CSV table of C-alpha atoms and ligand atoms in Angstrom, one decimal:
chain,number,residue,atom,x,y,z
A,1,ALA,CA,250.2,23.5,164.3
A,2,LEU,CA,248.0,26.2,165.7
A,3,PRO,CA,245.8,28.0,163.1
A,4,ALA,CA,247.2,31.3,162.1
A,5,PRO,CA,245.7,33.9,164.5
A,6,GLU,CA,244.6,36.2,161.6
A,7,ARG,CA,242.5,33.3,160.3
A,8,LEU,CA,240.9,32.6,163.6
A,9,SER,CA,240.1,36.3,164.0
A,10,ALA,CA,238.3,36.2,160.7
A,11,TRP,CA,236.2,33.3,161.9
A,12,LEU,CA,235.4,35.0,165.1
A,13,ASP,CA,234.4,38.2,163.3
A,14,GLY,CA,232.2,36.1,161.0
A,15,GLY,CA,233.9,37.4,157.9
A,16,GLU,CA,235.1,34.0,156.7
A,17,ARG,CA,233.8,30.4,157.2
A,18,PRO,CA,236.1,28.2,159.1
A,19,PRO,CA,238.0,25.8,156.8
A,20,ALA,CA,237.6,22.0,157.0
A,21,ALA,CA,239.5,20.9,160.1
A,22,THR,CA,239.3,17.1,159.8
A,23,ALA,CA,241.4,14.9,157.6
A,24,ALA,CA,238.2,13.6,156.0
A,25,GLY,CA,237.1,17.2,155.2
A,26,GLY,CA,233.7,18.8,155.8
A,27,PRO,CA,232.9,22.1,157.5
A,28,LEU,CA,232.7,22.6,161.2
A,29,PRO,CA,229.1,22.2,162.3
A,30,THR,CA,229.2,25.4,164.1
A,31,ASP,CA,230.7,28.7,163.1
A,32,PRO,CA,232.9,29.6,166.1
A,33,TYR,CA,231.3,32.5,167.9
A,34,ALA,CA,229.1,33.0,164.9
A,35,GLY,CA,227.9,36.3,163.5
A,36,ARG,CA,229.6,39.5,162.8
A,37,HIS,CA,231.0,41.0,166.0
A,38,GLU,CA,231.3,44.6,165.1
A,39,HIS,CA,233.9,45.7,167.6
A,40,TYR,CA,232.2,47.1,170.8
A,41,ALA,CA,228.7,47.2,169.3
A,42,THR,CA,227.6,44.9,172.1
A,43,ALA,CA,228.9,47.3,174.8
A,44,ALA,CA,227.1,50.1,173.0
A,45,ARG,CA,223.9,48.2,172.7
A,46,TRP,CA,223.9,47.4,176.4
A,47,GLN,CA,225.1,50.9,177.4
A,48,ASP,CA,222.0,51.8,179.4
A,49,ALA,CA,220.9,48.3,180.3
A,50,ASP,CA,220.0,47.4,183.9
A,51,PRO,CA,223.0,45.5,185.3
A,52,GLU,CA,220.6,43.0,186.7
A,53,ALA,CA,219.4,42.2,183.1
A,54,VAL,CA,223.1,41.5,182.1
A,55,ILE,CA,223.4,39.1,185.0
A,56,ARG,CA,220.1,37.5,184.1
A,57,ALA,CA,221.3,37.0,180.5
A,58,LEU,CA,224.4,35.2,181.7
A,59,ASP,CA,222.3,33.1,184.0
A,60,GLU,CA,219.9,32.1,181.3
A,61,ALA,CA,222.8,31.2,179.1
A,62,GLY,CA,224.0,28.8,181.8
A,63,LEU,CA,227.6,30.2,181.5
A,64,GLN,CA,230.1,28.6,183.9
A,65,GLY,CA,233.7,29.8,184.4
A,66,LEU,CA,235.8,28.5,181.5
A,67,GLY,CA,239.2,28.8,183.4
A,68,GLY,CA,238.7,25.3,184.7
A,69,ALA,CA,236.6,25.5,187.8
A,70,ALA,CA,233.1,25.9,186.2
A,71,PHE,CA,231.8,28.4,188.9
A,72,PRO,CA,228.5,29.9,187.6
A,73,THR,CA,229.4,33.3,186.0
A,74,ALA,CA,226.1,35.0,186.8
A,75,ARG,CA,226.5,34.2,190.5
A,76,LYS,CA,230.1,35.5,190.6
A,77,TRP,CA,228.9,38.8,189.0
A,78,ALA,CA,226.0,39.0,191.3
A,79,PHE,CA,228.1,38.4,194.4
A,80,THR,CA,230.7,41.0,193.4
A,81,ARG,CA,228.0,43.5,192.5
A,82,ALA,CA,226.4,43.0,196.0
A,83,ALA,CA,229.7,43.2,197.9
A,84,GLN,CA,230.4,46.4,199.7
A,85,GLY,CA,233.6,48.3,199.7
A,86,ALA,CA,236.3,49.8,197.5
A,87,PRO,CA,238.4,49.7,195.3
A,88,ARG,CA,236.3,47.8,192.8
A,89,THR,CA,238.2,46.0,190.1
A,90,VAL,CA,237.7,43.7,187.1
A,91,ILE,CA,240.5,41.3,186.3
A,92,CYS,CA,241.0,39.1,183.3
A,93,ASN,CA,243.0,36.1,184.3
A,94,ALA,CA,245.1,35.5,181.2
A,95,ASP,CA,247.9,33.7,183.0
A,96,GLU,CA,247.1,30.5,181.1
A,97,SER,CA,249.6,27.9,182.2
A,98,GLU,CA,247.8,24.6,182.8
A,99,PRO,CA,249.8,22.0,180.8
A,100,GLY,CA,248.0,21.2,177.5
A,101,THR,CA,246.0,24.5,177.7
A,102,PHE,CA,246.5,27.1,174.9
A,103,LYS,CA,243.0,28.2,174.0
A,104,ASP,CA,243.2,31.6,175.7
A,105,ARG,CA,246.4,32.4,173.8
A,106,LEU,CA,244.5,32.1,170.5
A,107,ILE,CA,241.6,34.2,171.7
A,108,LEU,CA,243.9,36.9,173.0
A,109,GLU,CA,245.9,37.0,169.8
A,110,ALA,CA,242.9,36.9,167.5
A,111,ALA,CA,240.1,38.6,169.2
A,112,PRO,CA,241.2,40.6,172.2
A,113,HIS,CA,238.2,43.0,171.6
A,114,LEU,CA,235.8,40.3,172.8
A,115,VAL,CA,237.7,40.1,176.1
A,116,ILE,CA,237.9,43.9,176.5
A,117,GLU,CA,234.2,44.2,175.8
A,118,GLY,CA,233.4,41.5,178.4
A,119,MET,CA,235.5,43.4,180.9
A,120,VAL,CA,233.7,46.7,180.1
A,121,MET,CA,230.4,44.9,180.8
A,122,GLY,CA,231.7,43.5,184.0
A,123,ALA,CA,232.9,46.9,185.1
A,124,ARG,CA,229.4,48.4,184.5
A,125,VAL,CA,227.8,45.6,186.5
A,126,ILE,CA,230.0,45.7,189.5
A,127,GLY,CA,230.7,49.5,189.4
A,128,ALA,CA,234.5,49.2,188.8
A,129,GLY,CA,236.8,52.0,187.8
A,130,HIS,CA,239.8,49.9,187.0
A,131,GLY,CA,240.5,46.8,185.0
A,132,ILE,CA,243.6,44.6,184.7
A,133,ILE,CA,244.5,42.0,182.1
A,134,TYR,CA,247.0,39.8,184.0
A,135,LEU,CA,248.9,38.1,181.2
A,136,ARG,CA,251.2,35.1,181.1
A,137,HIS,CA,254.8,36.4,180.6
A,138,GLU,CA,255.6,34.2,177.7
A,139,TYR,CA,252.6,35.4,175.6
A,140,GLN,CA,254.5,38.0,173.5
A,141,ARG,CA,252.1,38.0,170.5
A,142,ALA,CA,249.1,38.4,172.8
A,143,ARG,CA,250.9,41.2,174.6
A,144,GLU,CA,251.1,43.1,171.3
A,145,SER,CA,247.5,42.3,170.2
A,146,ILE,CA,246.1,43.4,173.6
A,147,ALA,CA,248.1,46.6,173.6
A,148,ALA,CA,246.8,47.4,170.1
A,149,ALA,CA,243.2,46.6,171.1
A,150,LEU,CA,243.4,48.7,174.3
A,151,ALA,CA,244.7,51.7,172.2
A,152,ASP,CA,241.8,51.1,169.7
A,153,ALA,CA,239.2,51.0,172.5
A,154,ARG,CA,240.6,54.2,174.1
A,155,GLY,CA,240.5,55.9,170.7
A,156,ARG,CA,236.8,55.0,170.4
A,157,GLY,CA,236.1,56.4,173.9
A,158,LEU,CA,235.1,53.0,175.3
A,159,LEU,CA,238.0,53.1,177.7
A,160,GLY,CA,239.5,56.1,179.5
A,161,GLU,CA,237.3,58.2,181.5
A,162,GLY,CA,235.4,56.3,184.2
A,163,PHE,CA,236.9,52.9,183.4
A,164,ASP,CA,240.3,51.9,181.9
A,165,ILE,CA,242.2,48.7,181.6
A,166,GLU,CA,245.9,48.2,182.4
A,167,LEU,CA,247.9,45.3,180.9
A,168,PHE,CA,250.0,43.6,183.6
A,169,VAL,CA,252.5,41.0,182.6
A,170,SER,CA,252.8,38.2,185.2
A,171,PRO,CA,256.3,38.0,186.9
A,172,GLY,CA,256.1,34.3,185.8
A,173,GLY,CA,255.4,30.9,187.4
A,174,TYR,CA,252.4,28.6,187.2
A,175,ILE,CA,251.1,29.3,190.7
A,176,LEU,CA,250.8,33.0,189.9
A,177,GLY,CA,247.7,32.2,187.8
A,178,GLU,CA,245.9,31.0,190.9
A,179,GLU,CA,243.6,33.9,191.4
A,180,THR,CA,244.7,34.9,195.0
A,181,ALA,CA,248.4,34.4,194.2
A,182,LEU,CA,247.7,36.7,191.3
A,183,LEU,CA,246.3,39.3,193.7
A,184,GLU,CA,249.4,39.0,195.9
A,185,ALA,CA,251.6,39.6,192.8
A,186,LEU,CA,249.5,42.6,191.8
A,187,GLU,CA,250.0,44.0,195.3
A,188,ASP,CA,253.7,43.6,194.9
A,189,ARG,CA,254.1,40.7,197.3
A,190,ARG,CA,255.4,37.1,196.8
A,191,GLY,CA,252.9,35.3,194.6
A,192,GLU,CA,251.5,32.7,197.0
A,193,PRO,CA,247.8,31.7,197.2
A,194,ARG,CA,245.7,33.1,200.1
A,195,ASN,CA,243.3,31.1,202.1
A,196,LYS,CA,239.7,31.1,200.7
A,197,PRO,CA,237.2,32.2,201.9
A,198,PRO,CA,237.0,35.2,201.7
A,199,PHE,CA,236.6,35.0,198.0
A,200,PRO,CA,237.9,37.8,195.7
A,201,THR,CA,234.2,38.7,195.0
A,202,ASN,CA,234.2,40.2,198.5
A,203,VAL,CA,237.8,40.7,199.4
A,204,GLY,CA,240.1,40.9,196.4
A,205,LEU,CA,242.6,43.4,195.1
A,206,HIS,CA,243.6,45.8,197.9
A,207,GLY,CA,240.7,44.4,200.0
A,208,GLY,CA,238.0,45.5,197.6
A,209,PRO,CA,235.4,43.5,195.7
A,210,THR,CA,237.1,42.1,192.6
A,211,LEU,CA,235.6,40.3,189.6
A,212,ILE,CA,238.1,37.8,188.3
A,213,ASN,CA,237.2,35.9,185.1
A,214,ASN,CA,239.2,33.8,182.7
A,215,VAL,CA,239.8,35.1,179.1
A,216,GLU,CA,237.4,32.6,177.4
A,217,THR,CA,234.7,33.4,180.0
A,218,LEU,CA,234.9,37.1,179.2
A,219,ALA,CA,234.8,36.4,175.4
A,220,ALA,CA,231.8,34.2,175.9
A,221,VAL,CA,230.1,37.0,177.9
A,222,THR,CA,230.4,39.3,174.9
A,223,THR,CA,229.2,36.6,172.5
A,224,ILE,CA,226.2,35.8,174.7
A,225,LEU,CA,225.2,39.5,175.1
A,226,ALA,CA,225.7,40.0,171.3
A,227,HIS,CA,223.5,37.1,170.2
A,228,GLY,CA,221.3,36.4,173.3
A,229,PRO,CA,221.2,33.5,175.7
A,230,GLU,CA,218.8,31.4,173.5
A,231,TRP,CA,221.3,31.5,170.7
A,232,TRP,CA,224.1,30.5,173.0
A,233,ARG,CA,222.1,27.6,174.4
A,234,ALA,CA,221.2,26.4,170.9
A,235,GLN,CA,224.9,26.1,169.9
A,236,GLY,CA,225.3,23.0,172.2
A,237,ARG,CA,224.5,19.4,171.3
A,238,GLY,CA,222.6,16.8,173.1
A,239,GLY,CA,221.0,19.2,175.6
A,240,TYR,CA,224.2,21.0,176.4
A,241,SER,CA,224.6,24.8,176.0
A,242,GLY,CA,227.0,26.9,174.2
A,243,LEU,CA,230.5,26.7,172.6
A,244,LYS,CA,233.8,25.7,174.1
A,245,TYR,CA,237.3,26.3,172.9
A,246,VAL,CA,239.2,23.1,173.3
A,247,SER,CA,243.0,22.7,173.0
A,248,VAL,CA,243.9,19.3,171.6
A,249,SER,CA,247.4,18.0,171.9
A,250,GLY,CA,249.4,14.9,172.5
A,251,ASP,CA,249.4,12.0,169.9
A,252,VAL,CA,247.1,13.6,167.4
A,253,VAL,CA,248.1,14.4,163.8
A,254,THR,CA,247.5,18.1,164.0
A,255,PRO,CA,247.3,19.6,167.5
A,256,GLY,CA,245.3,22.8,167.7
A,257,VAL,CA,242.4,24.7,169.2
A,258,HIS,CA,238.9,24.0,168.1
A,259,CYS,CA,235.7,25.8,169.0
A,260,LEU,CA,233.2,23.0,169.5
A,261,PRO,CA,229.6,22.8,170.6
A,262,TRP,CA,229.3,21.6,174.2
A,263,GLY,CA,228.3,18.0,174.1
A,264,THR,CA,230.6,17.1,171.2
A,265,PRO,CA,231.9,13.6,171.7
A,266,VAL,CA,235.6,13.4,172.6
A,267,ARG,CA,236.1,11.2,169.6
A,268,GLU,CA,235.0,14.0,167.2
A,269,ALA,CA,237.4,16.5,168.8
A,270,ILE,CA,240.2,14.0,168.0
A,271,GLU,CA,239.0,13.4,164.5
A,272,ARG,CA,239.1,17.2,163.9
A,273,CYS,CA,242.8,17.0,164.6
A,274,GLY,CA,243.4,14.4,161.9
A,275,GLY,CA,242.9,11.5,164.3
A,276,VAL,CA,245.6,9.7,166.3
A,277,MET,CA,249.2,9.6,164.9
A,278,GLU,CA,250.0,6.6,162.8
A,279,GLY,CA,246.4,5.5,162.9
A,280,ARG,CA,246.9,4.1,166.4
A,281,GLY,CA,244.1,3.6,168.9
A,282,VAL,CA,243.7,5.8,172.0
A,283,LEU,CA,245.2,4.3,175.1
A,284,ALA,CA,244.1,7.2,177.3
A,285,PHE,CA,243.0,10.8,177.2
A,286,SER,CA,243.0,13.6,179.7
A,287,PRO,CA,240.0,15.9,179.0
A,288,GLY,CA,241.0,18.9,181.1
A,289,GLY,CA,244.7,19.4,181.5
A,290,ALA,CA,247.2,18.1,184.0
A,291,SER,CA,244.9,18.3,187.0
A,292,THR,CA,242.3,15.9,185.6
A,293,PRO,CA,242.7,12.1,185.6
A,294,PHE,CA,243.3,10.1,182.4
A,295,LEU,CA,240.3,8.1,181.0
A,296,PRO,CA,240.6,5.0,178.8
A,297,GLY,CA,240.0,5.0,175.1
A,298,SER,CA,236.8,3.1,175.6
A,299,LEU,CA,235.2,6.3,176.8
A,300,LEU,CA,235.9,8.3,173.6
A,301,ASP,CA,232.1,8.7,173.0
A,302,THR,CA,231.8,10.8,176.2
A,303,PRO,CA,230.3,14.2,175.4
A,304,LEU,CA,232.5,17.2,176.2
A,305,ALA,CA,230.7,18.7,179.2
A,306,PHE,CA,231.6,19.4,182.8
A,307,GLU,CA,228.9,16.9,184.1
A,308,THR,CA,229.6,14.0,181.8
A,309,LEU,CA,233.4,14.0,182.3
A,310,ARG,CA,233.0,14.3,186.1
A,311,GLU,CA,230.6,11.3,186.0
A,312,ALA,CA,233.2,9.4,184.0
A,313,GLY,CA,235.7,10.0,186.8
A,314,SER,CA,237.7,13.0,185.4
A,315,GLY,CA,236.7,16.5,184.5
A,316,LEU,CA,236.6,19.0,181.6
A,317,GLY,CA,238.9,21.4,183.5
A,318,THR,CA,240.2,24.0,181.0
A,319,GLY,CA,239.2,21.9,178.0
A,320,ALA,CA,242.7,20.7,177.3
A,321,LEU,CA,242.4,17.4,175.6
A,322,VAL,CA,245.7,15.4,175.8
A,323,VAL,CA,245.7,12.2,173.8
A,324,VAL,CA,248.0,9.3,174.6
A,325,ALA,CA,248.2,6.7,171.8
A,326,GLU,CA,248.4,3.0,172.3
A,327,GLY,CA,252.1,2.0,172.5
A,328,ARG,CA,253.1,5.0,174.5
A,329,ASP,CA,254.4,4.6,178.1
A,330,LEU,CA,251.6,6.1,180.2
A,331,ALA,CA,253.7,5.9,183.4
A,332,ASP,CA,256.2,8.4,181.7
A,333,VAL,CA,253.4,10.8,181.0
A,334,LEU,CA,252.0,10.5,184.6
A,335,LEU,CA,255.5,11.0,186.1
A,336,ALA,CA,256.0,14.1,184.0
A,337,GLN,CA,252.8,15.6,185.3
A,338,ALA,CA,253.6,14.8,188.9
A,339,ARG,CA,257.1,16.4,188.4
A,340,PHE,CA,255.5,19.5,187.0
A,341,PHE,CA,253.4,20.0,190.1
A,342,ARG,CA,256.3,19.3,192.4
A,343,ASN,CA,258.4,21.9,190.6
A,344,GLU,CA,255.7,24.5,190.6
A,345,SER,CA,254.6,24.1,194.2
A,346,CYS,CA,255.1,27.5,195.8
A,347,GLY,CA,256.1,25.9,199.1
A,348,LYS,CA,253.7,28.0,201.3
A,349,CYS,CA,252.1,24.9,202.9
A,350,VAL,CA,254.0,21.9,204.2
A,351,PRO,CA,251.7,19.1,202.8
A,352,CYS,CA,252.2,20.3,199.2
A,353,ARG,CA,255.8,21.3,199.6
A,354,VAL,CA,257.0,18.1,201.2
A,355,GLY,CA,254.2,15.7,199.9
A,356,SER,CA,254.7,16.6,196.2
A,357,ARG,CA,258.4,15.7,196.4
A,358,LYS,CA,257.8,12.6,198.4
A,359,GLY,CA,255.1,11.4,195.9
A,360,VAL,CA,257.4,11.9,192.9
A,361,ALA,CA,260.3,10.2,194.7
A,362,LEU,CA,258.1,7.2,195.5
A,363,ALA,CA,256.7,6.9,192.0
A,364,GLU,CA,260.1,7.4,190.4
A,365,ALA,CA,261.6,4.6,192.6
A,366,ALA,CA,258.8,2.2,191.6
A,367,ALA,CA,259.1,3.1,188.0
A,368,ALA,CA,262.9,2.6,188.1
A,369,GLY,CA,262.3,-1.0,189.2
A,370,GLU,CA,263.1,-0.7,192.8
A,371,VAL,CA,260.0,-2.8,193.5
A,372,ALA,CA,258.3,-1.6,196.7
A,373,PRO,CA,255.2,-3.5,197.5
A,374,GLY,CA,252.7,-1.1,199.0
A,375,VAL,CA,253.9,1.9,197.0
A,376,ALA,CA,250.4,2.3,195.5
A,377,GLU,CA,248.8,2.4,199.0
A,378,ALA,CA,251.5,4.9,200.1
A,379,LEU,CA,250.8,7.2,197.1
A,380,ARG,CA,247.0,7.0,197.8
A,381,THR,CA,247.5,7.9,201.4
A,382,LEU,CA,249.8,10.8,200.5
A,383,HIS,CA,247.3,12.1,197.9
A,384,GLY,CA,244.5,11.9,200.5
A,385,THR,CA,246.6,14.1,202.9
A,386,LEU,CA,247.5,16.6,200.2
A,387,ALA,CA,243.9,16.8,198.9
A,388,ARG,CA,242.6,17.5,202.4
A,389,THR,CA,245.2,19.9,203.7
A,390,SER,CA,246.7,21.9,200.8
A,391,ILE,CA,245.4,25.4,200.7
A,392,CYS,CA,245.1,25.7,196.9
A,393,GLY,CA,244.2,23.5,193.9
A,394,LEU,CA,247.8,22.7,193.0
A,395,GLY,CA,248.5,20.6,196.1
A,396,GLN,CA,245.0,19.1,196.0
A,397,VAL,CA,245.5,17.6,192.6
A,398,ALA,CA,249.3,17.2,192.4
A,399,LEU,CA,249.2,13.4,192.8
A,400,LEU,CA,245.6,12.8,191.6
A,401,PRO,CA,246.3,11.7,188.0
A,402,VAL,CA,249.0,9.2,189.2
A,403,VAL,CA,246.9,7.8,192.0
A,404,ASP,CA,243.8,7.6,189.9
A,405,ALA,CA,245.7,5.8,187.1
A,406,LEU,CA,247.1,3.2,189.5
A,407,GLU,CA,243.5,1.8,189.7
A,408,ARG,CA,242.0,2.8,186.4
A,409,PHE,CA,244.9,1.5,184.3
A,410,ALA,CA,245.9,-1.3,186.7
A,411,ASP,CA,246.2,-3.7,183.7
A,412,GLU,CA,248.5,-1.4,181.8
A,413,PRO,CA,252.1,-2.8,182.0
A,414,SER,CA,253.7,0.7,182.4
A,415,VAL,CA,251.3,1.5,185.3
A,416,GLN,CA,252.0,-1.8,186.9
A,417,ARG,CA,255.6,-0.7,187.0
A,418,LEU,CA,254.5,2.5,188.9
A,419,ARG,CA,252.5,0.3,191.3
A,420,GLY,CA,255.8,-1.4,192.2
A,421,GLU,CA,254.5,-4.7,190.9
A,422,VAL,CA,256.8,-5.3,188.0
A,423,PRO,CA,260.5,-5.0,188.1
A,424,TRP,CA,261.9,-2.7,185.4
A,425,ALA,CA,263.9,-5.6,183.8
A,426,THR,CA,260.7,-7.5,183.1
A,427,SER,CA,258.4,-4.6,182.1
A,428,PRO,CA,257.9,-4.2,178.3
B,501,NAI,P1,237.6,27.3,193.0
B,501,NAI,O1,236.6,26.2,192.8
B,501,NAI,O2,238.2,27.6,194.3
B,501,NAI,O3,237.0,28.7,192.5
B,501,NAI,C1,236.5,28.9,191.2
B,501,NAI,C2,236.1,30.4,191.1
B,501,NAI,O4,234.8,30.6,191.8
B,501,NAI,C3,237.0,31.3,191.8
B,501,NAI,O5,237.1,32.5,191.0
B,501,NAI,C4,236.5,31.5,193.1
B,501,NAI,O6,236.8,32.8,193.7
B,501,NAI,C5,235.0,31.5,192.8
B,501,NAI,N1,234.2,31.0,194.0
B,501,NAI,C6,234.1,29.8,194.4
B,501,NAI,N2,233.2,29.7,195.4
B,501,NAI,C7,232.8,31.0,195.7
B,501,NAI,C8,231.9,31.6,196.6
B,501,NAI,N3,231.3,30.8,197.5
B,501,NAI,N4,231.7,32.9,196.5
B,501,NAI,C9,232.3,33.6,195.6
B,501,NAI,N5,233.2,33.1,194.7
B,501,NAI,C10,233.4,31.8,194.7
B,501,NAI,O7,238.8,27.0,191.9
B,501,NAI,P2,240.2,27.7,191.6
B,501,NAI,O8,241.2,27.2,192.6
B,501,NAI,O9,240.0,29.1,191.4
B,501,NAI,O10,240.5,27.0,190.2
B,501,NAI,C11,240.8,25.7,190.1
B,501,NAI,C12,240.7,25.3,188.6
B,501,NAI,O11,241.6,26.1,187.9
B,501,NAI,C13,241.1,23.9,188.4
B,501,NAI,O12,239.9,23.1,188.2
B,501,NAI,C14,241.9,23.9,187.1
B,501,NAI,O13,241.2,23.3,186.0
B,501,NAI,C15,242.0,25.4,186.8
B,501,NAI,N6,243.3,25.8,186.4
B,501,NAI,C16,243.4,26.5,185.2
B,501,NAI,C17,244.6,27.0,184.8
B,501,NAI,C18,244.7,27.7,183.5
B,501,NAI,O14,245.8,27.8,183.0
B,501,NAI,N7,243.6,28.1,182.9
B,501,NAI,C19,245.8,26.7,185.6
B,501,NAI,C20,245.6,26.0,186.7
B,501,NAI,C21,244.4,25.5,187.2
B,502,SF4,FE1,251.7,26.6,197.4
B,502,SF4,FE2,251.1,24.0,197.1
B,502,SF4,FE3,250.2,25.3,199.2
B,502,SF4,FE4,249.2,25.8,196.8
B,502,SF4,S1,249.0,23.9,197.9
B,502,SF4,S2,249.7,27.3,198.4
B,502,SF4,S3,251.1,25.6,195.6
B,502,SF4,S4,252.4,25.0,198.7
């Protein structure tokens, strides 16, 4: 169960120590976003700061985009600041929809002021007059908490004259969270991704420079500016910088969101959730949501960091740790992911529209026991085409977890079924 948002808010504000989160007990080693965040004190303290100093602080902290793609935040802010043109807009991408990802929901429900403050700082740096929080349509509680926080910020004079923030509820659909589809939706057109470049930093909403950051990134900006980049760097473990909200789900005893130091081994994140259900071993885990490949349980000591998980053959993505216990049918999980991407393909480009359907059909036929030698090769070729020719990330990764697992989990009986090597009747 998710921790109650009021409780998380108290931790974020530093008013209460986080409770023991593991079955074995013991406090979390790091107080999430430690220290008392007096609402909007950071924006006040940095009121007259040189925008370049703000960018420098983010650079020194080493902050990378926490929506999944890890683009350096300081560079994005610097590019948008340097871009010419109008209108100039700051957008918080709160259309969190990656399967397994629910960290932003908690931050928005519990501490929307951190996000608003980050947007105010972004607006000052890029010279924006308008801000938009683009919210996932199912996030009703977040809608209420954001509306209340916006009213509070206006009451304090932080928003209103010069810069204000509008709450925009997404019309709905996974692809509408892709940053350029989001821009199309805001411009009242069908929500389909645009070709990049140009990037929104230069040509964004209504053609003007647009700073688009994820919820957690903006909350981290406020935290870094409140405590300083050295403090942020010191929160990591094993040479990694900062804190990361990780949503843990799948076969764990207590799924939930944990704020962990970067560099925390995956194993510890699972232990914080009470371990694996029924005391089983870990067959596989996906560290970053549906677009990152599954890794075997033998890699549980990998530190949570972009670099380490990339080197391991997957990625940290959004920090959505999905755990699959031994005894579970991994092929079922992989098929469910592939069907998700097929269903959510917006259909704008042919490779993704046709290829995602074809890929699922091939894998389903193999999994159903219609043994087709060569299905693994066909899926690999199809994935290669999608990865090279799809215009957005969805098509580029739609078949990746399946294709990757065909090799990495080649000894797993359920995956052998997907490879078309084992007829259904003889598979366990
Ligand atoms: P991307 O790598 O194309 O871009 C990342 C960010 O950096 C974007 O804001 C982009 O505009 C900016 N950027 C990249 N190169 C730039 C340049 N040269 N100049 C200026 N700006 C530049 O990745 P994309 O497609 O935006 O995001 C993909 C990721 O999103 C995936 O890795 C996945 O993990 C994540 N994702 C997250 C979801 C969620 O619910 N949080 C949902 C779906 C995907
Ligand atoms: Fe749409 Fe898929 Fe093309 Fe992305 S890759 S624009 S989701 S059809």
